[in-house]
Amino acid sequence: EHPGTEVHVLDMLHGWKSLAPLWYQVKNFYTSLLPVMNNASDGIILIGYSQGGIISRGIVEAMEHNITTFISLSSPQAGQYG
């Protein structure tokens, strides 16, 4: 428990929008994440689950950010077998 820690859940791109090209998803997610990053002068911790991990990695690798820690949970970062 960390009293005073802000937590933001960006729940977006549902249904057919989740099948949009990855760069479309990355740009939309980044646009929604910008206000959070702008209000965090000491940086943010970004956690992405499943497809959110792939989108988050796109932000980490290609966009200007102040992400200090990136955690990817159950994301097929190196592809998926089966």
C-alpha atoms as an extended CHARMM CRD file, in Angstrom:
* protein
*
        82  EXT
         1         1  GLU       CA              0.0000000000        0.0000000000        0.0000000000  PROA      1               0.0000000000
         2         2  HSD       CA              1.3310000000        3.3900000000       -0.9880000000  PROA      2               0.0000000000
         3         3  PRO       CA             -0.9360000000        6.1670000000        0.3200000000  PROA      3               0.0000000000
         4         4  GLY       CA             -1.0780000000        9.1600000000       -1.9800000000  PROA      4               0.0000000000
         5         5  THR       CA              0.0470000000        7.2390000000       -5.0590000000  PROA      5               0.0000000000
         6         6  GLU       CA             -2.0100000000        8.1900000000       -8.1070000000  PROA      6               0.0000000000
         7         7  VAL       CA             -3.2590000000        5.3070000000      -10.2290000000  PROA      7               0.0000000000
         8         8  HSD       CA             -4.7300000000        5.8440000000      -13.6910000000  PROA      8               0.0000000000
         9         9  VAL       CA             -6.4000000000        3.1330000000      -15.7250000000  PROA      9               0.0000000000
        10        10  LEU       CA             -6.5720000000        3.8280000000      -19.4480000000  PROA      10              0.0000000000
        11        11  ASP       CA             -9.3140000000        1.4860000000      -20.6320000000  PROA      11              0.0000000000
        12        12  MET       CA             -9.7730000000        2.0320000000      -24.3450000000  PROA      12              0.0000000000
        13        13  LEU       CA             -9.8190000000        0.5010000000      -27.8410000000  PROA      13              0.0000000000
        14        14  HSD       CA            -12.5210000000       -2.0890000000      -27.2300000000  PROA      14              0.0000000000
        15        15  GLY       CA            -14.1130000000       -4.4540000000      -29.7160000000  PROA      15              0.0000000000
        16        16  TRP       CA            -13.1330000000       -3.9720000000      -33.3450000000  PROA      16              0.0000000000
        17        17  LYS       CA            -10.8700000000       -1.0370000000      -32.4360000000  PROA      17              0.0000000000
        18        18  SER       CA             -8.4910000000       -3.5380000000      -30.8460000000  PROA      18              0.0000000000
        19        19  LEU       CA             -7.8500000000       -4.8800000000      -34.3600000000  PROA      19              0.0000000000
        20        20  ALA       CA             -6.7740000000       -1.4840000000      -35.7250000000  PROA      20              0.0000000000
        21        21  PRO       CA             -3.1680000000       -1.1400000000      -36.9230000000  PROA      21              0.0000000000
        22        22  LEU       CA             -0.7390000000       -1.1520000000      -34.0030000000  PROA      22              0.0000000000
        23        23  TRP       CA              0.6040000000        2.3560000000      -34.6780000000  PROA      23              0.0000000000
        24        24  TYR       CA             -2.9680000000        3.7220000000      -34.5590000000  PROA      24              0.0000000000
        25        25  GLN       CA             -3.3830000000        2.0970000000      -31.1540000000  PROA      25              0.0000000000
        26        26  VAL       CA             -0.0010000000        3.3490000000      -29.9010000000  PROA      26              0.0000000000
        27        27  LYS       CA             -0.7470000000        6.9460000000      -30.9600000000  PROA      27              0.0000000000
        28        28  ASN       CA             -4.2210000000        6.9110000000      -29.3640000000  PROA      28              0.0000000000
        29        29  PHE       CA             -2.9200000000        5.4350000000      -26.1320000000  PROA      29              0.0000000000
        30        30  TYR       CA             -0.0280000000        7.9220000000      -26.0870000000  PROA      30              0.0000000000
        31        31  THR       CA             -2.4420000000       10.8420000000      -26.5420000000  PROA      31              0.0000000000
        32        32  SER       CA             -4.4560000000        9.6300000000      -23.5330000000  PROA      32              0.0000000000
        33        33  LEU       CA             -1.2860000000        9.0640000000      -21.4900000000  PROA      33              0.0000000000
        34        34  LEU       CA              0.2320000000       12.5200000000      -22.1580000000  PROA      34              0.0000000000
        35        35  PRO       CA             -1.7630000000       14.3830000000      -19.4520000000  PROA      35              0.0000000000
        36        36  VAL       CA             -0.6940000000       11.7810000000      -16.8780000000  PROA      36              0.0000000000
        37        37  MET       CA              2.9710000000       12.0810000000      -17.8850000000  PROA      37              0.0000000000
        38        38  ASN       CA              2.8170000000       15.8830000000      -17.9390000000  PROA      38              0.0000000000
        39        39  ASN       CA              1.5570000000       15.9230000000      -14.3360000000  PROA      39              0.0000000000
        40        40  ALA       CA              4.2760000000       13.5510000000      -13.0930000000  PROA      40              0.0000000000
        41        41  SER       CA              7.5220000000       15.5210000000      -12.9790000000  PROA      41              0.0000000000
        42        42  ASP       CA              9.4170000000       12.5890000000      -11.4440000000  PROA      42              0.0000000000
        43        43  GLY       CA              8.1960000000       10.1080000000      -14.0880000000  PROA      43              0.0000000000
        44        44  ILE       CA              5.6620000000        7.3100000000      -14.1830000000  PROA      44              0.0000000000
        45        45  ILE       CA              5.5480000000        3.5390000000      -13.9230000000  PROA      45              0.0000000000
        46        46  LEU       CA              3.7150000000        2.0330000000      -16.9000000000  PROA      46              0.0000000000
        47        47  ILE       CA              2.1520000000       -1.4240000000      -16.6250000000  PROA      47              0.0000000000
        48        48  GLY       CA              0.7240000000       -3.0820000000      -19.7310000000  PROA      48              0.0000000000
        49        49  TYR       CA             -1.2380000000       -6.3210000000      -19.7530000000  PROA      49              0.0000000000
        50        50  SER       CA             -1.5320000000       -8.5340000000      -22.8420000000  PROA      50              0.0000000000
        51        51  GLN       CA             -2.0440000000       -6.3200000000      -25.9100000000  PROA      51              0.0000000000
        52        52  GLY       CA             -1.5970000000       -3.2940000000      -23.6370000000  PROA      52              0.0000000000
        53        53  GLY       CA              1.9700000000       -4.4620000000      -23.0710000000  PROA      53              0.0000000000
        54        54  ILE       CA              2.6590000000       -4.3800000000      -26.8020000000  PROA      54              0.0000000000
        55        55  ILE       CA              1.0960000000       -0.9170000000      -27.1290000000  PROA      55              0.0000000000
        56        56  SER       CA              3.0430000000        0.3140000000      -24.0910000000  PROA      56              0.0000000000
        57        57  ARG       CA              6.2750000000       -1.0140000000      -25.5410000000  PROA      57              0.0000000000
        58        58  GLY       CA              5.5860000000        0.9690000000      -28.7070000000  PROA      58              0.0000000000
        59        59  ILE       CA              5.3510000000        4.1140000000      -26.5660000000  PROA      59              0.0000000000
        60        60  VAL       CA              8.5580000000        3.2900000000      -24.6770000000  PROA      60              0.0000000000
        61        61  GLU       CA             10.5050000000        2.6180000000      -27.8600000000  PROA      61              0.0000000000
        62        62  ALA       CA              9.1750000000        5.2860000000      -30.2170000000  PROA      62              0.0000000000
        63        63  MET       CA              7.6630000000        8.2150000000      -28.3250000000  PROA      63              0.0000000000
        64        64  GLU       CA              8.9930000000       10.9560000000      -26.0820000000  PROA      64              0.0000000000
        65        65  HSD       CA              8.1110000000       10.0390000000      -22.5010000000  PROA      65              0.0000000000
        66        66  ASN       CA              9.0650000000       10.1990000000      -18.8310000000  PROA      66              0.0000000000
        67        67  ILE       CA              8.4280000000        6.5140000000      -18.0970000000  PROA      67              0.0000000000
        68        68  THR       CA             10.9110000000        5.3610000000      -15.4560000000  PROA      68              0.0000000000
        69        69  THR       CA              9.7290000000        1.7450000000      -15.2290000000  PROA      69              0.0000000000
        70        70  PHE       CA              7.8560000000       -0.3990000000      -17.7570000000  PROA      70              0.0000000000
        71        71  ILE       CA              6.2410000000       -3.6810000000      -16.6830000000  PROA      71              0.0000000000
        72        72  SER       CA              4.7630000000       -6.0070000000      -19.2940000000  PROA      72              0.0000000000
        73        73  LEU       CA              2.4330000000       -8.7650000000      -18.0670000000  PROA      73              0.0000000000
        74        74  SER       CA              1.3790000000      -11.6740000000      -20.3180000000  PROA      74              0.0000000000
        75        75  SER       CA              2.3500000000       -9.8050000000      -23.4730000000  PROA      75              0.0000000000
        76        76  PRO       CA              3.6960000000      -11.6590000000      -26.5100000000  PROA      76              0.0000000000
        77        77  GLN       CA              6.8380000000       -9.5240000000      -26.7690000000  PROA      77              0.0000000000
        78        78  ALA       CA              8.7640000000      -12.0810000000      -28.8110000000  PROA      78              0.0000000000
        79        79  GLY       CA              5.7950000000      -13.5750000000      -30.6090000000  PROA      79              0.0000000000
        80        80  GLN       CA              3.4950000000      -16.3370000000      -29.4820000000  PROA      80              0.0000000000
        81        81  TYR       CA              3.7730000000      -20.0810000000      -29.8730000000  PROA      81              0.0000000000
        82        82  GLY       CA              0.7970000000      -22.2240000000      -30.7230000000  PROA      82              0.0000000000
